[in-house]
XYZ file of C-alpha atoms in Angstrom:
544
model
C 101.338 122.245 28.522
C 101.270 123.501 24.974
C 103.450 126.286 23.807
C 100.412 128.725 23.277
C 99.030 127.812 26.482
C 102.158 128.570 28.121
C 102.469 131.632 26.677
C 98.998 132.662 27.591
C 99.473 131.533 31.236
C 102.765 133.504 31.538
C 101.180 136.688 30.174
C 98.506 136.359 32.833
C 98.750 138.637 36.005
C 99.107 136.561 39.214
C 95.824 137.907 40.815
C 94.741 134.854 42.668
C 91.296 136.552 43.769
C 90.653 137.441 40.432
C 91.320 133.976 39.075
C 88.938 132.687 41.629
C 86.238 134.744 40.611
C 86.720 133.886 36.953
C 86.415 130.276 38.066
C 83.313 130.609 39.838
C 81.517 132.532 37.213
C 82.805 130.343 34.426
C 84.832 131.448 31.295
C 81.724 131.852 29.035
C 80.705 134.978 31.271
C 83.925 136.216 32.118
C 87.382 135.519 30.477
C 90.917 135.721 32.306
C 92.710 139.084 31.445
C 94.506 138.758 28.255
C 92.705 135.818 26.897
C 90.171 136.021 24.068
C 86.850 134.216 24.545
C 86.677 130.829 22.936
C 87.495 127.082 23.603
C 90.966 127.938 24.770
C 89.683 130.070 27.754
C 89.103 127.195 30.195
C 92.525 125.794 29.659
C 94.159 129.047 29.940
C 92.522 129.778 33.356
C 93.752 126.334 34.757
C 97.150 126.882 33.447
C 97.114 130.488 34.960
C 96.016 129.074 38.317
C 98.596 126.432 38.422
C 101.274 128.893 37.746
C 99.960 131.171 40.423
C 99.762 128.179 42.808
C 103.462 127.522 42.260
C 104.462 131.116 42.717
C 102.441 131.501 45.782
C 104.016 128.391 47.293
C 107.413 129.142 46.469
C 106.854 132.604 48.079
C 106.041 131.390 51.372
C 108.337 131.421 54.310
C 108.889 128.491 56.415
C 106.842 128.060 59.585
C 108.816 128.190 62.935
C 109.346 124.564 64.020
C 107.375 123.543 66.985
C 109.405 122.825 70.010
C 110.401 119.211 70.109
C 108.749 116.984 72.511
C 110.965 115.916 75.662
C 111.292 112.185 75.605
C 108.941 110.168 78.133
C 110.339 109.634 81.340
C 112.217 106.370 82.106
C 110.100 103.771 84.283
C 112.809 101.971 86.387
C 110.516 99.095 87.472
C 111.141 95.727 86.007
C 109.432 94.592 82.695
C 106.631 92.127 82.777
C 107.300 88.612 82.032
C 106.412 87.784 78.348
C 103.306 85.571 79.116
C 101.878 88.471 81.594
C 102.397 90.977 78.925
C 100.328 88.965 76.372
C 97.659 88.365 79.098
C 97.347 92.093 79.725
C 96.775 92.720 76.055
C 94.071 90.375 75.895
C 92.330 91.623 78.835
C 92.626 95.222 77.594
C 91.423 94.171 74.181
C 88.202 92.668 75.683
C 85.135 94.754 75.304
C 82.438 94.939 77.991
C 79.381 93.257 76.817
C 76.150 92.400 78.253
C 76.315 91.710 81.910
C 74.249 91.613 85.130
C 71.323 89.064 85.476
C 71.106 86.462 82.986
C 74.475 86.526 81.342
C 74.787 83.449 79.203
C 77.927 81.760 77.700
C 80.831 80.004 79.245
C 83.524 82.680 78.195
C 85.116 84.571 81.241
C 84.535 88.336 81.668
C 87.964 89.554 81.063
C 87.183 93.213 81.901
C 86.253 91.973 85.317
C 89.443 90.397 85.724
C 91.557 93.086 84.870
C 91.357 94.845 88.376
C 92.861 91.490 89.973
C 95.441 91.422 87.566
C 96.411 95.137 88.047
C 96.468 94.404 91.841
C 98.785 91.660 91.491
C 101.015 93.289 88.966
C 101.288 96.205 91.308
C 102.052 94.158 94.247
C 105.067 92.648 92.300
C 106.199 95.993 91.290
C 106.201 95.437 87.578
C 106.073 98.219 84.964
C 103.473 98.581 82.280
C 104.732 97.731 78.826
C 104.807 101.132 76.822
C 102.593 99.759 73.838
C 99.812 98.904 76.456
C 99.644 102.440 77.776
C 97.054 103.981 75.349
C 94.550 100.970 75.807
C 95.157 101.182 79.785
C 94.245 104.787 79.914
C 91.179 104.223 77.607
C 90.112 101.511 80.216
C 90.718 103.759 83.003
C 88.719 106.420 81.395
C 85.910 104.323 81.000
C 85.796 102.780 84.579
C 86.701 104.942 87.455
C 87.033 102.175 89.950
C 89.986 101.107 87.732
C 91.850 104.303 87.814
C 93.918 104.111 91.069
C 95.376 100.585 90.042
C 95.672 101.463 86.395
C 97.574 104.645 87.006
C 99.803 103.335 89.578
C 100.740 100.472 87.137
C 100.938 102.812 84.073
C 103.690 104.830 85.780
C 105.120 108.131 84.766
C 104.906 107.666 81.147
C 101.139 107.484 81.465
C 101.255 111.190 82.708
C 103.298 112.247 79.730
C 100.889 110.452 77.368
C 97.864 112.446 79.239
C 99.392 115.720 78.732
C 99.170 115.155 75.013
C 95.629 113.676 74.699
C 92.572 115.484 76.268
C 90.778 112.273 76.640
C 93.281 111.380 79.083
C 93.452 114.255 81.114
C 91.647 112.727 83.976
C 95.188 111.062 84.753
C 96.639 114.432 85.508
C 93.932 114.950 88.260
C 93.851 111.572 89.704
C 97.487 110.525 89.968
C 99.918 111.934 92.310
C 102.188 114.500 90.716
C 99.907 114.484 87.463
C 99.030 118.196 87.764
C 101.484 120.850 86.215
C 101.621 122.701 89.324
C 102.209 119.565 91.816
C 104.482 120.884 94.631
C 107.712 119.277 95.786
C 106.739 117.250 98.998
C 110.100 118.463 100.306
C 109.242 122.188 99.636
C 106.998 124.001 102.162
C 107.061 127.121 100.291
C 105.987 125.099 97.188
C 103.348 123.534 99.115
C 102.026 126.551 100.462
C 101.855 128.348 97.342
C 99.654 125.673 95.865
C 97.547 125.630 98.729
C 96.733 129.565 98.624
C 96.618 129.827 94.934
C 95.496 126.270 93.564
C 91.993 125.475 92.313
C 89.684 123.618 94.813
C 90.243 120.071 93.372
C 94.015 120.749 93.513
C 93.739 122.022 97.012
C 91.723 118.878 98.250
C 94.246 116.248 96.443
C 97.245 118.288 98.111
C 95.647 118.064 101.652
C 94.787 114.444 101.176
C 98.238 113.520 99.928
C 99.966 115.560 102.753
C 97.724 114.029 105.340
C 98.934 110.595 104.338
C 102.390 111.434 104.830
C 102.390 114.181 107.722
C 99.073 114.335 109.571
C 100.451 117.313 111.654
C 101.596 119.215 108.671
C 98.401 118.791 106.775
C 96.324 120.045 109.569
C 98.543 122.936 110.268
C 98.068 124.114 106.433
C 94.430 123.714 106.965
C 94.354 125.878 110.074
C 96.116 128.655 108.193
C 93.167 129.377 105.897
C 90.313 127.906 107.846
C 88.688 131.140 108.996
C 88.472 132.286 105.053
C 87.247 129.095 103.415
C 83.668 128.781 102.101
C 81.549 126.500 104.088
C 81.156 123.858 101.419
C 84.919 123.888 101.201
C 85.610 123.581 104.905
C 83.367 120.464 105.193
C 85.230 118.807 102.363
C 88.837 119.801 103.916
C 87.553 118.569 107.298
C 86.435 115.111 105.769
C 90.205 114.624 104.732
C 91.083 114.491 108.412
C 89.360 110.977 108.697
C 92.837 109.530 107.327
C 95.203 109.146 110.254
C 92.556 110.804 112.876
C 94.143 110.901 116.263
C 94.317 112.778 119.606
C 96.370 115.474 118.181
C 93.407 116.617 115.982
C 91.171 117.182 118.951
C 91.862 120.884 119.564
C 91.223 121.810 115.943
C 88.082 119.743 115.761
C 86.836 121.185 119.036
C 87.119 124.735 117.488
C 85.323 123.370 114.414
C 82.218 122.605 116.794
C 81.627 126.443 117.012
C 81.517 126.627 113.234
C 78.786 128.694 111.509
C 78.038 125.764 109.355
C 75.592 122.972 110.648
C 77.316 120.304 108.341
C 80.794 121.382 109.547
C 79.858 121.203 113.059
C 78.153 117.724 112.699
C 81.289 116.337 110.849
C 83.443 117.758 113.491
C 81.417 116.077 116.291
C 81.446 112.742 114.368
C 85.268 112.824 114.187
C 85.580 113.626 117.929
C 83.302 110.727 118.800
C 85.401 108.379 116.903
C 88.260 109.383 119.389
C 87.141 107.517 122.716
C 89.447 109.601 124.791
C 88.092 112.902 123.388
C 86.562 115.851 125.715
C 83.541 115.540 123.356
C 83.427 111.643 123.916
C 83.501 112.165 127.736
C 80.525 114.676 127.643
C 78.560 112.330 125.375
C 79.209 109.566 127.677
C 77.954 111.303 130.688
C 74.901 112.267 128.965
C 74.222 108.813 127.518
C 74.897 107.197 130.807
C 72.176 109.391 132.497
C 69.618 107.798 130.006
C 70.574 103.976 130.437
C 70.771 102.121 133.628
C 70.028 98.584 134.872
C 67.100 97.927 136.937
C 67.964 95.440 139.493
C 64.834 95.314 141.416
C 63.432 92.738 138.807
C 63.983 89.005 139.088
C 65.821 89.215 135.838
C 68.011 92.327 135.447
C 67.061 94.564 132.704
C 67.990 97.742 131.126
C 65.721 100.764 131.560
C 65.839 103.653 129.308
C 64.998 107.416 130.338
C 65.438 109.394 126.944
C 66.286 113.067 126.995
C 63.331 115.408 127.487
C 65.196 118.303 125.670
C 68.100 118.918 123.356
C 69.986 121.753 125.006
C 72.535 124.133 123.399
C 75.384 122.280 124.716
C 73.934 119.102 122.976
C 73.517 121.022 119.831
C 77.215 122.235 120.019
C 78.352 118.792 120.403
C 76.655 117.772 117.176
C 73.065 116.583 118.447
C 70.657 117.382 115.604
C 67.678 118.933 117.518
C 65.036 118.431 114.901
C 63.946 114.937 114.139
C 63.225 113.636 110.755
C 59.643 113.102 109.774
C 57.778 110.161 111.386
C 60.516 109.785 114.366
C 59.873 110.749 117.953
C 62.174 113.566 119.225
C 63.305 111.868 122.297
C 64.223 108.684 120.735
C 66.284 110.596 117.989
C 68.131 112.455 120.651
C 68.710 109.265 122.578
C 70.113 107.490 119.422
C 72.614 110.526 118.742
C 74.078 110.370 122.310
C 74.523 106.518 122.364
C 76.205 106.297 119.074
C 78.577 109.110 120.023
C 79.440 107.735 123.450
C 82.474 105.493 124.002
C 81.608 101.967 124.111
C 83.918 101.575 127.209
C 81.301 103.574 129.008
C 78.783 100.636 129.044
C 80.554 97.917 130.842
C 81.356 100.423 133.697
C 77.738 101.775 133.870
C 76.120 98.443 133.462
C 77.450 96.535 136.233
C 80.878 95.178 134.837
C 79.295 93.100 132.112
C 80.983 92.042 128.958
C 79.337 93.465 125.559
C 77.762 90.051 125.067
C 76.172 90.218 128.317
C 74.984 93.652 127.756
C 73.272 93.010 124.596
C 71.361 89.780 126.003
C 69.912 91.923 128.728
C 66.196 92.816 128.076
C 65.335 96.255 127.615
C 62.190 97.835 128.878
C 59.526 99.747 127.190
C 60.035 98.954 123.787
C 63.629 100.709 123.554
C 65.533 97.611 122.613
C 65.573 98.229 118.949
C 66.559 102.071 119.231
C 69.428 101.254 121.838
C 70.747 98.402 120.025
C 70.648 100.265 116.747
C 72.639 103.073 118.267
C 75.211 100.649 119.842
C 75.505 99.276 116.174
C 76.353 102.752 114.696
C 78.858 103.450 117.585
C 80.532 99.963 116.968
C 81.085 100.765 113.362
C 82.209 104.301 113.896
C 84.669 103.317 116.542
C 85.587 99.939 114.687
C 85.095 98.020 117.855
C 85.570 94.090 117.065
C 84.182 92.882 120.457
C 81.121 95.031 120.401
C 80.708 94.209 116.623
C 80.729 90.667 117.415
C 78.292 90.721 120.285
C 76.014 92.684 118.213
C 76.045 90.471 115.350
C 75.265 87.318 117.362
C 75.477 83.763 116.116
C 75.099 83.433 112.014
C 72.686 80.666 112.751
C 70.536 82.853 114.730
C 66.651 82.252 113.658
C 66.232 85.639 112.470
C 69.540 85.707 110.745
C 71.099 88.357 112.826
C 72.029 89.673 116.207
C 70.489 91.702 118.577
C 71.546 95.168 116.933
C 71.746 94.100 113.463
C 68.615 95.291 112.085
C 69.508 95.129 108.380
C 71.959 93.399 105.910
C 73.598 96.693 105.348
C 74.069 97.113 109.214
C 75.419 93.624 109.515
C 77.779 94.224 106.594
C 79.218 97.377 108.332
C 79.546 95.381 111.566
C 81.452 92.674 109.830
C 84.081 95.105 108.498
C 85.371 95.598 112.075
C 86.408 91.734 112.395
C 89.387 90.484 111.106
C 89.221 88.767 107.620
C 89.328 85.202 108.846
C 86.750 85.592 111.512
C 84.396 87.670 108.755
C 84.658 84.717 106.282
C 83.799 82.190 109.117
C 80.591 84.352 110.068
C 79.223 84.673 106.456
C 79.941 80.825 105.789
C 77.997 80.080 108.962
C 75.021 82.633 107.591
C 74.894 80.960 104.297
C 74.983 77.474 105.619
C 71.931 78.472 107.680
C 70.118 80.766 105.400
C 71.349 80.329 102.014
C 72.469 82.713 99.473
C 69.336 84.743 98.894
C 70.393 87.613 101.411
C 74.313 87.074 101.441
C 75.319 89.181 98.574
C 76.024 92.186 100.664
C 77.660 90.175 103.295
C 79.880 88.377 100.796
C 80.960 92.021 99.415
C 82.788 92.679 102.582
C 84.960 89.449 102.680
C 88.480 89.608 101.661
C 89.699 88.066 98.366
C 90.157 85.241 97.623
C 87.568 83.808 99.798
C 88.783 81.650 102.599
C 88.219 77.793 102.090
C 85.295 77.641 104.372
C 83.496 80.481 102.746
C 84.289 79.211 99.397
C 82.883 75.827 100.225
C 79.863 77.456 101.701
C 79.031 79.357 98.479
C 79.581 76.528 96.199
C 77.672 74.076 98.259
C 74.644 76.784 98.466
C 74.719 77.180 94.515
C 74.720 73.312 94.247
C 71.838 72.895 96.392
C 69.971 75.744 94.378
C 70.837 74.045 91.111
C 69.537 70.626 92.302
C 66.283 72.260 93.582
C 65.719 73.679 90.045
C 65.788 77.134 91.569
C 65.226 80.236 89.417
C 68.780 80.482 88.184
C 69.040 84.205 87.305
C 68.390 85.237 90.826
C 71.863 83.829 91.666
C 73.626 85.740 88.808
C 75.041 88.303 91.170
C 76.700 85.669 93.374
C 77.995 83.716 90.658
C 79.625 86.795 89.456
C 81.288 87.378 92.985
C 82.334 83.717 92.914
C 84.087 84.197 89.516
C 86.141 87.126 91.043
C 86.463 86.005 94.742
C 86.741 82.094 95.062
C 90.119 80.698 95.402
C 91.365 79.458 92.107
C 92.491 76.323 93.632
C 88.661 75.464 94.171
C 88.314 74.901 90.271
C 88.949 71.333 90.505
C 86.101 70.728 93.072
C 83.693 71.997 90.535
C 84.098 69.789 87.633
C 81.310 67.509 88.845
C 78.921 70.553 88.390
C 79.413 70.967 84.770
C 76.936 68.589 83.457
C 73.276 69.703 82.750
C 71.181 68.611 85.680
C 68.021 66.772 85.495
C 65.422 69.447 85.937
C 62.475 68.938 88.435
C 58.997 69.302 87.188
C 58.500 72.648 88.966
C 62.046 74.152 87.782
C 62.265 77.249 85.601
C 62.437 76.522 82.069
C 65.991 76.141 80.906
C 67.426 76.404 84.273
C 69.573 73.328 83.997
C 71.261 74.758 80.875
C 71.856 78.045 82.554
C 73.314 76.313 85.613
C 75.808 74.324 83.408
C 76.868 77.317 81.497
C 77.235 79.317 84.633
C 79.468 76.584 86.326
C 81.523 76.130 83.151
C 82.204 79.835 83.099
C 83.061 79.671 86.968
C 85.517 76.841 86.198
C 87.186 78.461 83.383
C 87.300 81.854 85.009
C 89.085 80.374 88.097
C 91.406 78.541 85.958
C 92.082 81.703 83.929
C 92.852 83.749 87.203
C 95.387 80.818 88.331
C 97.195 81.183 85.110
C 97.187 84.947 85.377
C 98.864 84.794 89.022
C 101.373 82.077 87.687
C 102.263 84.118 84.837
C 103.011 86.984 86.977
C 105.061 85.036 89.524
C 107.119 83.483 86.615
C 109.943 86.060 86.917
C 110.267 87.707 90.197
C 111.655 91.309 89.821
C 115.088 91.961 91.436
C 114.779 93.516 95.047
C-alpha cells in the first residue's frame, strides 16, 4: 500500500454499509467520503474496505466453544482376523449391479454374500473394525434386510456414529438401546415411564423387547393401558404377544375377544386357537366336530360334512367372520374357520382313532374334500404340527406334485416350515427329482442354509438336466441365485465338469450354452469364495 493510499484509507470512516453501497454503485457515480473523484478513488475504496475488515475481525468476541464430543464407547468383543477384515472391506465396497433374470458374467455378487458373512461373524462374536462402520451403516441404510445382523455386528460404536449423522438415524430406532430414552431393563419405573410417555414406535419396540425377556411383565404392562389405547395401536400391541405365546396369556386374550374392534377380536381369536388347551380352542373343537363325521354305513368309510347353517353371536365372538368374501359360499366359509381354529388333536378322537395320515386318506363326500383339507392345512401351519403337516404334504413324488391338502406351492412351503430341517430338505429333494425345478423356487426358500447334501445334489442335477436339454436358461436364474447363496461350499468341486460350454441342441434358446457356462462358473466361484470367507473367520477363534 502506497503512502498516499494509506493516508486516504486511514482518513476514511469505518462505515461498512456505506463502503458496500459505494462499491455497488461504482466510484464513477459515488466516491468514498474524503476522497476526490479521479483514478485513485477505486484503490482508495479497496484500501478502506481492507482496513475496515481488519478492524471488524479484530473486534469480534470469540465464540463459546462447542461441547467436546464424548469418546465412542469401547467394544469389548475380539477383533476380526486380518484376512476377514479385508474381506469385509471388499464386500462393503461392492455396489449392487443389475440382478435378477439374465444376470451375466462370472463374478460373484458380493452384496448378496454380505448377509452370510455377517451371520458367521456374529456367530463367532467378533467386533466390527472401526474404519468399516460408515460403509456398514450405509449398507444397512440401503437394505432393511441387512439391518438386524449389521447393527448387531456394528455394536455400540454404530449408535454413537448414528447420533452424529442424520442419514444413519435408522440405527437408533432399529437397534436395542439406540433411542435416547431407552429404559434400563432393570428399572421398572423407567420402563413404565417410556410406556406411558413414549412415541408409538418406541412403545412397540419396548413391548417387543420386554416380551422376549419377560413375557408376563410385557403382558402386565399392556394390560395397564389397554382400555385407553387406540384400536390400531391395540392391534399392533396384541400382535407382539405372538412371541412367547403361552397358556398364561389366555385370560387376557379372552377379554380381548370382547374388544370393540373387529380386527382386534380376530387377532385375539387367532392367538387363542394357537393354544390347543385354551377354552376357545375347546369351543371351536365342539363346533367343528359337529360338522365332520365318519359315515360307517358305506363299504369304504368316508368323511361326511354338514357345514353350519348360521353364524351365531357366540361364533362371532370367538372370531368367526360372518360375511363371506365375494364368490365364496357362506356355509363353506364358516366351516373353514371352525376347522382351522379347532385343535388338530380333535380329529383322531372324533374320526375313530385314526392317525392323521389315515384321516387325510379317507374320501370326503359331496365335494367337501378341498375345503376340509385346506382348513386342516391352515390349522397345521398355525399350530406348527409336524405330524399333520407331513400327512397333508403327502409324498413328494405324488402325481399332482402335492399332498391331499396342499393346494398351492405357497401352502406346501408353509407346511414344510413345521418339519425339521433334515426332513424338509429331503422332501424338497424328492420333489425336485420328480418334478424338476420349475415349481421348486418357493420350496427351496424355506430350507435351511447351507442346503443338506441330498438337496444340493438334487438342485445341481436338475440344473444339469436343464442345461443338457437346451432349456431357456433365464427361467432358472432365480434358482441359480439361490444355489450361489445356499449350496454347501464343499459342492464346488463337483461342478467343475459343468463349466465348459455345452453343445446346443437344435431347438435350444440362442446363446443358451454360453449363459449356462457363465452361470456355472459364477456358481463355482461364489461357492469357493464362501468357503474362503468361512475359513478366514475361523482363522483365529475369539477367547471365551
